[in-house]
Coordinates of C-alpha atoms in Angstrom, one line a residue:
Chain N
M1 CA 92.4 123.7 121.5
Q2 CA 95.8 121.9 121.1
P3 CA 95.5 118.5 119.4
S4 CA 96.3 115.6 121.5
Y5 CA 98.8 113.5 119.6
L6 CA 98.1 110.4 121.7
K7 CA 94.3 110.7 121.1
V8 CA 94.9 111.1 117.4
F9 CA 97.2 108.1 117.4
L10 CA 94.8 105.9 119.3
T11 CA 92.0 107.0 117.0
F12 CA 94.1 105.9 114.0
A13 CA 94.7 102.6 115.7
R14 CA 91.0 102.2 116.5
N15 CA 89.8 103.2 113.0
S16 CA 92.3 100.9 111.4
L17 CA 91.2 98.0 113.5
V18 CA 87.5 98.7 112.8
R19 CA 88.4 98.8 109.1
D20 CA 90.5 95.6 109.2
M21 CA 87.7 93.8 111.0
S22 CA 85.1 94.8 108.5
F23 CA 87.1 92.8 105.9
R24 CA 87.3 89.8 108.1
A25 CA 88.3 87.2 105.6
N26 CA 91.1 89.4 104.2
F27 CA 92.3 90.0 107.8
I28 CA 92.4 86.3 108.6
F29 CA 94.0 85.4 105.3
T30 CA 96.8 88.0 105.8
C31 CA 97.4 86.7 109.3
I32 CA 97.7 83.1 108.2
S33 CA 99.9 83.9 105.2
S34 CA 102.4 86.0 107.2
M35 CA 102.5 83.4 110.0
A36 CA 103.0 80.7 107.4
W37 CA 106.0 82.6 106.1
A38 CA 107.4 82.9 109.6
G39 CA 106.9 79.1 110.1
M40 CA 108.8 78.3 106.9
N41 CA 111.5 80.7 107.8
F42 CA 111.8 78.9 111.1
G43 CA 111.8 75.5 109.4
L44 CA 114.6 76.6 107.0
F45 CA 117.0 77.5 109.8
K46 CA 116.0 74.3 111.7
V47 CA 117.2 72.4 108.6
V48 CA 120.4 74.5 108.5
Y49 CA 121.2 73.7 112.1
Q50 CA 121.0 70.0 111.3
F51 CA 124.2 70.4 109.3
T52 CA 126.1 72.8 111.6
N53 CA 126.4 74.0 115.2
S54 CA 126.8 77.6 114.5
I55 CA 126.5 80.1 111.6
G56 CA 129.9 81.4 110.9
R57 CA 133.1 79.9 112.3
D58 CA 133.4 80.7 116.0
S59 CA 130.8 83.3 115.7
G60 CA 129.0 82.3 118.9
W61 CA 125.7 82.0 117.0
G62 CA 124.6 78.5 117.9
E63 CA 121.0 77.4 117.3
N64 CA 119.4 79.0 120.3
E65 CA 121.3 82.2 120.0
F66 CA 120.3 82.4 116.4
F67 CA 116.6 81.8 117.0
I68 CA 116.7 84.7 119.5
F69 CA 118.1 86.8 116.7
L70 CA 115.4 85.6 114.3
G71 CA 112.7 86.4 116.8
T72 CA 114.1 89.9 117.2
V73 CA 114.0 90.4 113.4
W74 CA 110.4 89.1 113.2
L75 CA 109.4 91.5 116.0
I76 CA 111.0 94.6 114.3
N77 CA 109.6 93.6 110.9
S78 CA 106.1 93.1 112.3
L79 CA 106.2 96.5 114.1
I80 CA 107.3 98.4 111.0
Q81 CA 104.8 96.6 108.8
T82 CA 102.0 97.1 111.3
F83 CA 102.5 100.8 111.9
C84 CA 104.5 102.2 109.0
M85 CA 104.6 100.4 105.7
A86 CA 101.1 100.9 104.5
N87 CA 101.4 104.6 105.3
M88 CA 104.7 105.0 103.5
E89 CA 103.2 103.4 100.4
R90 CA 100.1 105.6 100.8
F91 CA 102.2 108.7 101.2
S92 CA 103.9 108.1 97.9
E93 CA 100.5 107.7 96.3
M94 CA 99.0 110.7 98.0
I95 CA 101.8 112.8 96.4
R96 CA 101.0 111.6 92.9
M97 CA 97.2 111.9 93.3
G98 CA 97.4 115.2 95.1
S99 CA 95.5 114.0 98.2
L100 CA 98.3 115.2 100.4
D101 CA 96.4 118.5 100.2
F102 CA 94.1 117.5 103.1
A103 CA 97.0 116.5 105.3
L104 CA 98.6 119.9 104.8
L105 CA 95.4 121.7 106.0
K106 CA 95.3 120.1 109.4
P107 CA 96.6 121.9 112.5
I108 CA 98.9 119.1 113.5
D109 CA 102.4 118.0 112.5
T110 CA 102.2 116.8 108.9
Q111 CA 104.8 114.1 109.3
F112 CA 103.0 112.6 112.2
L113 CA 99.7 112.8 110.3
I114 CA 100.9 110.9 107.3
S115 CA 103.1 108.4 109.2
F116 CA 100.5 106.5 111.2
P117 CA 96.9 106.8 109.9
R118 CA 96.6 103.3 108.5
M119 CA 97.8 100.5 110.7
N120 CA 97.9 97.0 109.4
W121 CA 96.9 94.9 112.4
A122 CA 97.2 91.7 110.4
Q123 CA 100.9 92.0 110.6
L124 CA 101.1 92.1 114.3
P125 CA 100.7 88.3 115.0
N126 CA 104.1 87.8 113.5
G127 CA 105.6 90.0 116.2
M128 CA 103.9 87.9 118.8
L129 CA 105.4 84.8 117.2
G130 CA 108.8 86.6 117.4
I131 CA 108.4 87.2 121.1
L132 CA 107.3 83.6 121.6
L133 CA 110.3 82.4 119.7
I134 CA 112.6 84.6 121.8
I135 CA 111.1 83.4 125.1
V136 CA 111.3 79.7 124.1
S137 CA 114.9 80.1 122.8
L138 CA 116.0 82.0 125.9
N139 CA 114.7 79.2 128.1
A140 CA 116.5 76.6 126.0
L141 CA 119.7 78.7 126.1
A142 CA 119.5 79.1 129.8
A143 CA 119.2 75.3 130.1
E144 CA 122.0 74.8 127.7
R145 CA 124.3 77.2 129.7
G146 CA 123.0 75.8 133.0
D147 CA 122.5 79.4 134.2
N148 CA 118.9 80.5 134.6
L149 CA 119.8 84.0 135.7
Y150 CA 122.2 85.1 133.0
L151 CA 119.7 87.7 132.0
S152 CA 118.6 90.5 134.3
I153 CA 115.7 92.9 134.1
W154 CA 118.2 95.4 132.7
N155 CA 118.9 93.2 129.7
V156 CA 115.1 93.1 129.0
L157 CA 114.8 96.9 129.4
A158 CA 117.9 97.4 127.2
F159 CA 116.3 95.1 124.6
V160 CA 113.2 97.2 124.5
F161 CA 115.2 100.4 124.3
F162 CA 117.3 99.1 121.4
I163 CA 114.3 97.8 119.6
A164 CA 112.9 101.3 119.8
C165 CA 116.2 102.7 118.5
G166 CA 116.0 100.2 115.6
L167 CA 112.4 101.2 114.8
C168 CA 113.5 104.8 114.6
V169 CA 116.2 103.9 112.1
M170 CA 113.9 101.8 110.0
Y171 CA 111.1 104.3 110.1
S172 CA 113.5 107.1 109.1
V173 CA 114.9 105.1 106.2
M174 CA 111.4 104.4 104.9
I175 CA 110.0 107.9 105.2
T176 CA 113.1 109.4 103.6
L177 CA 112.6 107.1 100.7
A178 CA 108.9 107.8 100.5
S179 CA 109.5 111.6 100.6
T180 CA 111.6 111.4 97.5
S181 CA 108.4 110.7 95.6
I182 CA 107.7 114.4 95.8
W183 CA 110.7 115.0 93.5
L184 CA 110.5 111.8 91.5
G185 CA 106.7 112.1 90.9
R186 CA 106.3 108.5 91.7
N187 CA 108.2 106.0 93.8
Q188 CA 107.2 102.4 93.5
Q189 CA 110.5 101.2 95.0
L190 CA 109.3 101.2 98.6
Y191 CA 108.4 97.5 99.0
N192 CA 111.3 96.5 96.8
F193 CA 113.7 98.5 98.9
W194 CA 112.1 97.1 102.1
F195 CA 112.7 93.6 100.7
Y196 CA 116.3 94.3 99.8
I197 CA 117.3 95.7 103.2
T198 CA 115.4 93.2 105.3
N199 CA 117.2 90.5 103.3
F200 CA 120.5 91.7 104.6
Y201 CA 119.6 92.6 108.2
R202 CA 118.1 89.3 109.2
Y203 CA 121.5 87.7 109.8
P204 CA 124.1 88.3 112.5
M205 CA 126.8 90.7 111.3
E206 CA 129.6 88.1 111.7
I207 CA 128.5 86.3 108.5
Y208 CA 129.6 89.4 106.5
Q209 CA 133.0 89.7 108.2
S210 CA 135.1 87.8 105.7
G211 CA 136.4 88.6 102.2
T212 CA 136.2 91.9 100.3
I213 CA 132.5 91.5 99.3
G214 CA 131.6 90.5 102.9
W215 CA 133.4 93.5 104.5
T216 CA 132.0 95.9 101.9
L217 CA 128.5 94.7 102.7
W218 CA 129.2 94.9 106.4
G219 CA 130.5 98.5 106.1
T220 CA 127.6 99.6 104.0
F221 CA 124.9 98.2 106.2
T222 CA 126.6 99.2 109.4
F223 CA 127.5 102.8 108.7
V224 CA 125.7 104.0 105.5
I225 CA 122.3 102.4 105.9
P226 CA 122.8 101.1 109.4
I227 CA 120.3 98.2 109.3
L228 CA 122.8 95.7 110.7
V229 CA 122.9 97.7 113.9
V230 CA 119.1 97.7 114.0
S231 CA 118.8 94.0 114.4
N232 CA 122.2 93.0 115.9
V233 CA 122.3 95.3 119.0
P234 CA 119.0 94.2 120.6
A235 CA 119.4 90.6 119.6
R236 CA 122.9 90.5 121.2
V237 CA 121.6 92.1 124.4
L238 CA 119.5 89.0 124.9
A239 CA 121.4 86.2 123.2
Q240 CA 124.9 87.4 124.3
P241 CA 126.7 85.1 121.9
L242 CA 129.9 84.2 123.8
G243 CA 133.5 84.5 122.7
T244 CA 132.8 86.7 119.7
P245 CA 134.9 89.7 118.5
W246 CA 131.7 91.6 119.1
Q247 CA 132.3 91.7 122.8
R248 CA 135.2 94.1 122.5
W249 CA 133.0 96.5 120.6
E250 CA 129.8 96.0 122.6
W251 CA 129.6 99.5 123.9
G252 CA 130.7 100.9 120.7
F253 CA 127.9 99.3 118.8
A254 CA 125.3 100.1 121.5
S255 CA 126.3 103.8 121.3
L256 CA 126.1 103.6 117.5
A257 CA 122.6 102.3 117.8
V258 CA 121.6 105.4 119.8
I259 CA 123.5 107.8 117.6
F260 CA 122.0 106.4 114.4
A261 CA 118.5 106.5 115.8
I262 CA 118.9 110.2 116.6
V263 CA 120.7 111.2 113.4
S264 CA 118.4 109.2 111.2
L265 CA 115.3 110.8 112.7
L266 CA 116.8 114.3 112.3
V267 CA 117.8 113.5 108.7
S268 CA 114.4 112.1 107.8
R269 CA 112.7 115.1 109.3
F270 CA 114.9 117.4 107.3
V271 CA 114.2 115.5 104.1
F272 CA 110.5 115.3 104.7
R273 CA 110.3 119.1 105.3
S274 CA 112.4 120.0 102.2
A275 CA 110.2 117.6 100.2
L276 CA 107.0 119.3 101.3
K277 CA 108.4 122.6 100.0
S278 CA 108.5 121.1 96.6
Y279 CA 105.0 119.6 96.7
R280 CA 102.9 120.9 93.8
S281 CA 99.6 119.1 94.4
A282 CA 97.8 117.7 91.4
S283 CA 94.9 118.9 89.3
S284 CA 91.5 119.0 91.0
Chain S
M1 CA 90.4 145.6 107.0
A2 CA 89.8 143.0 104.4
I3 CA 89.9 139.4 105.7
I4 CA 91.5 138.1 102.5
E5 CA 94.1 140.3 100.8
I6 CA 95.9 139.1 97.7
E7 CA 98.6 141.1 95.9
N8 CA 100.1 140.3 92.6
L9 CA 99.9 136.5 93.4
K10 CA 101.6 134.3 90.8
K11 CA 102.1 130.6 90.5
S12 CA 103.8 128.9 87.5
Y13 CA 104.6 125.3 86.9
R14 CA 107.1 123.6 84.7
V15 CA 105.4 120.8 82.9
Y16 CA 107.2 118.0 81.0
Q17 CA 106.1 118.0 77.4
K18 CA 105.8 114.3 76.5
K19 CA 105.9 113.6 72.8
E20 CA 103.9 110.8 71.3
G21 CA 105.5 107.4 70.6
I22 CA 107.9 105.0 72.2
L23 CA 111.1 106.5 70.7
A24 CA 110.2 109.9 71.9
S25 CA 109.5 108.5 75.3
L26 CA 112.9 106.9 75.4
G27 CA 114.4 110.2 74.3
G28 CA 112.5 111.7 77.2
L29 CA 114.7 109.7 79.6
F30 CA 117.7 111.8 78.5
K31 CA 116.5 115.1 77.4
R32 CA 113.2 116.7 78.4
E33 CA 111.4 119.7 77.1
Y34 CA 109.4 121.7 79.6
R35 CA 106.8 124.3 79.2
E36 CA 106.1 127.0 81.7
I37 CA 102.5 127.2 82.7
H38 CA 101.3 130.3 84.4
A39 CA 98.4 128.9 86.4
V40 CA 98.0 132.1 88.3
A41 CA 99.5 135.1 86.5
G42 CA 99.2 138.0 88.9
I43 CA 96.0 138.3 90.9
D44 CA 94.9 141.2 93.1
L45 CA 91.8 140.7 95.2
Q46 CA 90.3 141.9 98.5
V47 CA 87.5 140.1 100.2
E48 CA 85.7 141.5 103.2
Q49 CA 84.6 139.5 106.2
G50 CA 81.2 137.9 105.6
E51 CA 81.3 138.0 101.8
F52 CA 80.3 135.0 99.7
V53 CA 82.4 135.3 96.5
A54 CA 82.2 133.1 93.5
F55 CA 85.1 132.3 91.2
L56 CA 84.1 131.6 87.7
G57 CA 86.3 130.5 84.9
P58 CA 86.9 127.8 82.3
N59 CA 88.8 124.7 83.2
G60 CA 92.5 125.4 83.9
A61 CA 91.8 129.1 84.5
G62 CA 93.6 129.1 87.8
K63 CA 90.6 129.0 90.2
T64 CA 91.6 125.9 92.1
T65 CA 95.3 126.9 92.1
T66 CA 94.2 130.2 93.8
L67 CA 92.2 128.3 96.4
K68 CA 95.2 126.0 97.0
L69 CA 97.5 129.0 97.4
L70 CA 95.1 130.5 99.9
S71 CA 94.9 127.2 101.8
G72 CA 98.7 127.0 102.0
V73 CA 98.8 123.7 100.2
I74 CA 101.2 125.0 97.6
N75 CA 103.7 127.9 97.6
P76 CA 103.4 130.8 95.2
S77 CA 106.1 131.7 92.7
S78 CA 105.8 135.3 93.8
G79 CA 103.4 137.8 95.3
S80 CA 101.7 137.9 98.7
A81 CA 98.4 136.9 100.3
K82 CA 97.0 137.4 103.8
V83 CA 94.0 135.5 105.1
M84 CA 92.9 136.7 108.6
G85 CA 96.4 138.2 108.9
F86 CA 98.2 134.9 108.2
T87 CA 100.4 134.1 105.3
P88 CA 98.7 130.8 104.2
W89 CA 101.8 128.9 103.0
R90 CA 103.6 129.3 106.3
R91 CA 101.0 126.7 107.5
E92 CA 100.8 128.0 111.0
N93 CA 98.5 125.9 113.2
A94 CA 96.7 129.0 114.4
Y95 CA 95.7 129.6 110.8
R96 CA 94.9 126.0 109.9
R97 CA 92.5 125.9 112.8
K98 CA 90.5 128.8 111.4
F99 CA 89.7 127.8 107.8
A100 CA 88.6 124.8 105.8
L101 CA 88.8 123.6 102.2
V102 CA 86.3 121.3 100.6
M103 CA 87.1 119.9 97.2
G104 CA 84.2 118.3 95.3
Q105 CA 86.6 116.0 93.4
K106 CA 88.6 114.7 96.3
N107 CA 87.5 113.1 99.5
Q108 CA 89.2 113.2 102.8
L109 CA 86.9 110.8 104.8
W110 CA 87.9 107.3 105.4
W111 CA 86.4 105.3 102.6
D112 CA 85.7 102.1 104.4
L113 CA 84.5 103.6 107.7
P114 CA 81.3 105.4 108.7
A115 CA 81.6 109.2 108.5
N116 CA 81.2 109.7 112.2
E117 CA 84.6 107.9 112.8
S118 CA 86.3 110.4 110.5
F119 CA 84.5 113.2 112.4
R120 CA 85.9 112.0 115.7
L121 CA 89.3 111.9 114.2
H122 CA 88.8 115.6 113.2
Q123 CA 87.7 116.4 116.7
H124 CA 91.0 115.2 118.1
I125 CA 93.1 116.7 115.3
Y126 CA 91.5 120.1 115.8
G127 CA 91.3 119.6 119.6
V128 CA 87.6 120.5 119.7
D129 CA 85.9 120.3 123.1
P130 CA 83.7 117.1 123.2
T131 CA 80.4 118.9 124.1
E132 CA 81.0 121.6 121.5
F133 CA 81.9 119.0 119.0
K134 CA 78.7 117.1 119.7
R135 CA 76.6 120.2 119.4
T136 CA 78.1 121.3 116.1
Q137 CA 77.8 117.8 114.6
D138 CA 74.2 117.5 115.7
E139 CA 73.3 120.9 114.4
I140 CA 74.9 120.5 110.9
T141 CA 73.8 116.9 110.4
E142 CA 70.3 118.0 111.1
L143 CA 70.4 120.9 108.7
L144 CA 71.7 118.6 106.0
N145 CA 69.3 115.8 107.1
V146 CA 71.9 113.0 107.2
Q147 CA 71.6 111.9 110.9
H148 CA 70.6 108.4 109.8
L149 CA 73.6 108.0 107.5
L150 CA 76.3 108.7 110.1
G151 CA 76.9 105.0 110.9
Q152 CA 77.1 103.9 107.3
P153 CA 80.5 103.3 105.6
V154 CA 81.3 106.2 103.4
R155 CA 81.8 103.9 100.3
E156 CA 78.2 103.0 100.5
L157 CA 76.9 106.5 100.4
S158 CA 75.6 108.2 97.3
L159 CA 77.7 111.0 95.8
G160 CA 75.4 113.7 97.2
E161 CA 75.4 112.1 100.7
R162 CA 79.1 111.9 100.6
M163 CA 79.5 115.5 99.7
K164 CA 77.3 116.5 102.6
M165 CA 79.6 114.4 104.9
E166 CA 82.6 116.1 103.5
L167 CA 81.0 119.5 104.2
I168 CA 80.3 118.4 107.8
A169 CA 83.9 117.3 108.3
A170 CA 85.1 120.7 107.1
L171 CA 82.8 122.6 109.4
L172 CA 83.2 120.7 112.7
H173 CA 85.9 123.1 113.9
R174 CA 83.8 126.1 113.0
P175 CA 86.1 127.7 110.4
E176 CA 85.8 131.4 109.9
V177 CA 86.9 131.2 106.3
L178 CA 85.7 128.4 103.9
F179 CA 87.1 127.6 100.5
L180 CA 84.7 125.5 98.4
D181 CA 86.1 124.0 95.2
E182 CA 83.2 122.8 93.0
P183 CA 81.2 121.4 95.9
T184 CA 78.3 120.4 93.8
I185 CA 80.1 118.8 90.9
G186 CA 78.3 115.7 89.6
L187 CA 75.3 116.1 91.9
D188 CA 71.7 115.8 90.8
V189 CA 69.5 118.8 90.9
V190 CA 67.9 118.0 94.3
A191 CA 71.3 117.4 96.0
Q192 CA 72.7 120.6 94.5
H193 CA 69.7 122.5 95.7
N194 CA 70.0 121.0 99.2
I195 CA 73.7 122.0 99.5
Q196 CA 73.0 125.5 98.1
Q197 CA 70.2 126.0 100.7
F198 CA 72.5 124.7 103.5
L199 CA 75.4 126.9 102.5
K200 CA 73.2 130.0 102.2
H201 CA 71.6 129.4 105.6
Y202 CA 74.9 128.6 107.3
Q203 CA 76.7 131.6 105.8
Q204 CA 74.0 134.0 106.8
E205 CA 73.8 132.6 110.3
R206 CA 77.5 132.4 111.0
K207 CA 78.6 135.4 108.9
I208 CA 81.6 133.4 107.7
T209 CA 83.5 134.3 104.6
I210 CA 83.2 131.9 101.7
L211 CA 85.1 131.6 98.4
L212 CA 83.3 129.2 96.0
T213 CA 84.3 127.9 92.6
S214 CA 81.6 126.3 90.5
H215 CA 80.6 125.6 87.0
Y216 CA 76.9 125.7 87.9
M217 CA 75.4 129.1 87.3
K218 CA 72.6 128.1 89.6
D219 CA 75.0 127.8 92.6
V220 CA 76.4 131.2 91.8
A221 CA 73.0 132.9 91.3
A222 CA 71.6 131.4 94.5
L223 CA 74.6 132.2 96.7
C224 CA 76.9 134.9 95.6
K225 CA 76.4 138.6 95.2
R226 CA 80.0 139.1 94.1
V227 CA 81.5 137.2 91.1
V228 CA 85.1 137.1 90.1
I229 CA 85.8 135.8 86.7
I230 CA 89.3 134.2 86.3
A231 CA 90.6 133.2 83.0
D232 CA 94.1 132.6 81.8
G233 CA 95.4 133.1 85.4
L234 CA 94.1 136.7 85.6
I235 CA 91.0 138.4 86.9
Q236 CA 88.9 139.4 84.0
Y237 CA 85.9 140.7 86.0
D238 CA 85.0 141.5 89.6
G239 CA 81.5 142.6 90.3
S240 CA 77.9 141.6 90.5
L241 CA 76.4 138.7 88.6
E242 CA 74.1 141.1 86.6
G243 CA 77.1 143.3 85.8
I244 CA 78.6 140.4 83.8
V245 CA 76.1 140.9 81.0
D246 CA 76.8 144.6 80.7
R247 CA 80.5 144.0 80.7
F248 CA 80.7 141.1 78.3
S249 CA 77.7 141.5 76.1
S250 CA 76.2 144.5 74.3
D251 CA 73.4 142.4 72.9
K252 CA 69.7 142.1 73.7
I253 CA 67.4 139.3 72.8
I254 CA 64.0 140.3 71.4
T255 CA 61.2 137.9 71.1
L256 CA 58.2 138.9 69.1
Q257 CA 54.9 137.1 69.0
L258 CA 53.1 137.7 65.7
A259 CA 49.5 137.4 64.8
E260 CA 48.6 134.0 63.2
T261 CA 47.9 135.6 59.9
E262 CA 51.5 136.7 59.5
S263 CA 54.0 134.9 57.2
F264 CA 57.4 133.9 58.6
D265 CA 59.2 133.2 55.4
D266 CA 61.0 136.5 54.9
F267 CA 62.4 136.4 58.4
Q268 CA 64.7 133.6 57.4
N269 CA 66.9 135.9 55.3
L270 CA 67.6 138.3 58.2
D271 CA 71.0 138.1 59.9
D272 CA 69.7 139.1 63.3
V273 CA 67.2 136.3 63.6
I274 CA 68.4 133.4 65.8
E275 CA 65.2 131.3 66.1
I276 CA 61.9 131.0 64.3
E277 CA 59.2 129.1 66.0
P278 CA 55.8 130.3 64.8
P279 CA 54.1 132.3 66.1
K280 CA 57.4 133.5 67.8
V281 CA 60.6 134.8 66.3
K282 CA 63.7 135.7 68.2
F283 CA 66.3 138.4 67.3
R284 CA 69.7 139.1 68.8
V285 CA 70.8 142.7 68.2
Q286 CA 73.1 145.4 69.5
R287 CA 71.5 147.3 72.4
D288 CA 71.5 150.5 70.4
D289 CA 69.7 148.9 67.5
V290 CA 66.7 147.8 69.5
P291 CA 64.5 150.8 68.9
K292 CA 65.3 150.9 65.2
L293 CA 64.4 147.2 64.7
L294 CA 61.3 147.4 66.8
S295 CA 59.9 150.4 65.0
R296 CA 60.6 148.8 61.6
I297 CA 58.8 145.6 62.4
L298 CA 56.0 147.3 64.3
A299 CA 55.3 149.4 61.3
S300 CA 55.0 146.5 58.9
R301 CA 53.8 143.6 61.0
N302 CA 50.9 142.7 63.2
V303 CA 52.8 142.1 66.5
E304 CA 50.9 140.7 69.5
D305 CA 53.6 140.6 72.2
I306 CA 57.2 141.8 72.7
I307 CA 59.9 140.7 75.1
V308 CA 63.2 142.4 75.3
E309 CA 65.8 140.7 77.6
D310 CA 69.4 140.2 78.2
P311 CA 71.0 137.1 76.7
P312 CA 71.2 134.1 79.1
L313 CA 74.0 134.5 81.6
E314 CA 75.5 131.1 80.7
D315 CA 75.8 132.2 77.1
V316 CA 77.5 135.5 78.0
I317 CA 80.0 133.8 80.3
A318 CA 80.7 131.1 77.7
S319 CA 81.4 133.7 75.1
A320 CA 83.5 135.7 77.6
F321 CA 85.6 132.6 78.3
S322 CA 86.1 131.8 74.6
Q323 CA 87.1 135.4 74.0
V324 CA 89.8 135.1 76.5
E325 CA 90.9 131.7 75.0
Q326 CA 91.0 133.3 71.6
N327 CA 93.2 136.1 72.8
R328 CA 95.5 133.7 74.4
S329 CA 95.9 131.5 71.4
D330 CA 96.5 134.6 69.2
A331 CA 99.2 135.7 71.7
D332 CA 100.7 132.2 71.6
S333 CA 100.9 132.0 67.9
L334 CA 102.4 135.5 67.8
H335 CA 104.9 134.3 70.3
A336 CA 105.6 131.2 68.3
E337 CA 106.2 133.2 65.2
A338 CA 108.5 135.5 67.0
V339 CA 110.5 132.6 68.3
S340 CA 110.8 130.8 65.0

């Protein structure tokens, strides 16, 4: 009589898909608009690279390297938006309306139950575009460097692993934030906050490494809310921008990515559980 | 041993007292006044296995809060409760697999999907064996006569149909204890009746324990032998439905049917008369006064028929509730005077 978490997860996925498909026009429209956003994003940086060869002086982020970075960011964004964002938003609303009651009755981990029920499949095509952009740019990069084999299967596996670490961090940040609605009564800052942090994490960390403001931002987003690690570590594993100060710290940042993933999951679990203790439901 | 044991259970909330107006709202950003609300103010209750108990009480009496405490949805301020040996607010999975809560005002089914998709999700969450799941689902949907609606999106069901689906979802894992919070609210007479019949049948068959809150006296009369009246966070009465009248009302209603030749004019001046509708006249008098009144009238009037009965249950309960309300506001104003 133990619940099967995998089956429950797959049922969530299936039910969400059935639901999305029953609002076909909305589904298609969401796909088109988010892909259009990706296209414009791509176009913007194409324009930027007409004026320069690399972002940041001697940063190693030439056009192809950068588009691998951009593809990585799209992939992480899309996975979080597909699997998490709608649920985090909903969680906050459940607390205010008191419908968290039902989640608390179920003989299954409550955090799991509120984290994944609504998947937003229309956000997934962007991730596909990200992967496509990465593959195309990798090919171009290999041609540019004249070395088809500079990546091994280990790089690809490491990429997947660090993407997973990054997802853990992003998920933890969002659920921690959503949990605070139990104390705040209401938290409508979720999407705003998501917008703020994704604005900073979609660039290589080198662009922050100059001047007081730059280094402050770098320190904040590397060690306090470690979103720069989330995007930079997997992107670097593939793009391997050459001749950057990063290379000296490669292992350091890779270990940070793992440590942050574990610590942030533990912290978010702790915050979630403490928050539940303060849940007071709402009138019937 | 009782299946539900509640001892001196209390739950209070601190509620922000918002004042009217924009300036006061701005002030509320800096300094807030709170009021302590004792939703449940110390309840003791024992329920045996197989009992069907109704919670009655005015809005805000603490009925729903009690059910939420027993479901483990919220933590108490103090006191203890055991349901099937479990402390509800520890939220152990072993406990959560054995009970269910249905709330008439909230829905847990996926709004945009057919109910059977939500049922399947419940199957996986509760880890119910597929064949047993199928059997239970077939059995209950048949009893409630909703087989043909299983594939229809929940948002396209009527309120009554949706409530039936909510009930099914709650029963798929065969709970031993069921908490029903106003399951028939807003339903038409037919749907109410259907749900009552179903609950009655299901409870007798399975011998499960049910706590029900409802504002419909018909629900209570049809289903529950035992009634608990909660008001002001405290239990005011615990006993049979009929016993309520004895406890809260010492009145009788007397209806007399007079001969057509009789005049009704002088009845209008009597205090005890509550209704004159020739050829009938209705009195409400203290139980002890019944013989005196009857002998007086029988001596002077030509009476064709006499009915002596208890006042309607609804009236008795309504007056019992308002009595409690009155006591509370008296206590509040006393308290306010003492403070000022």
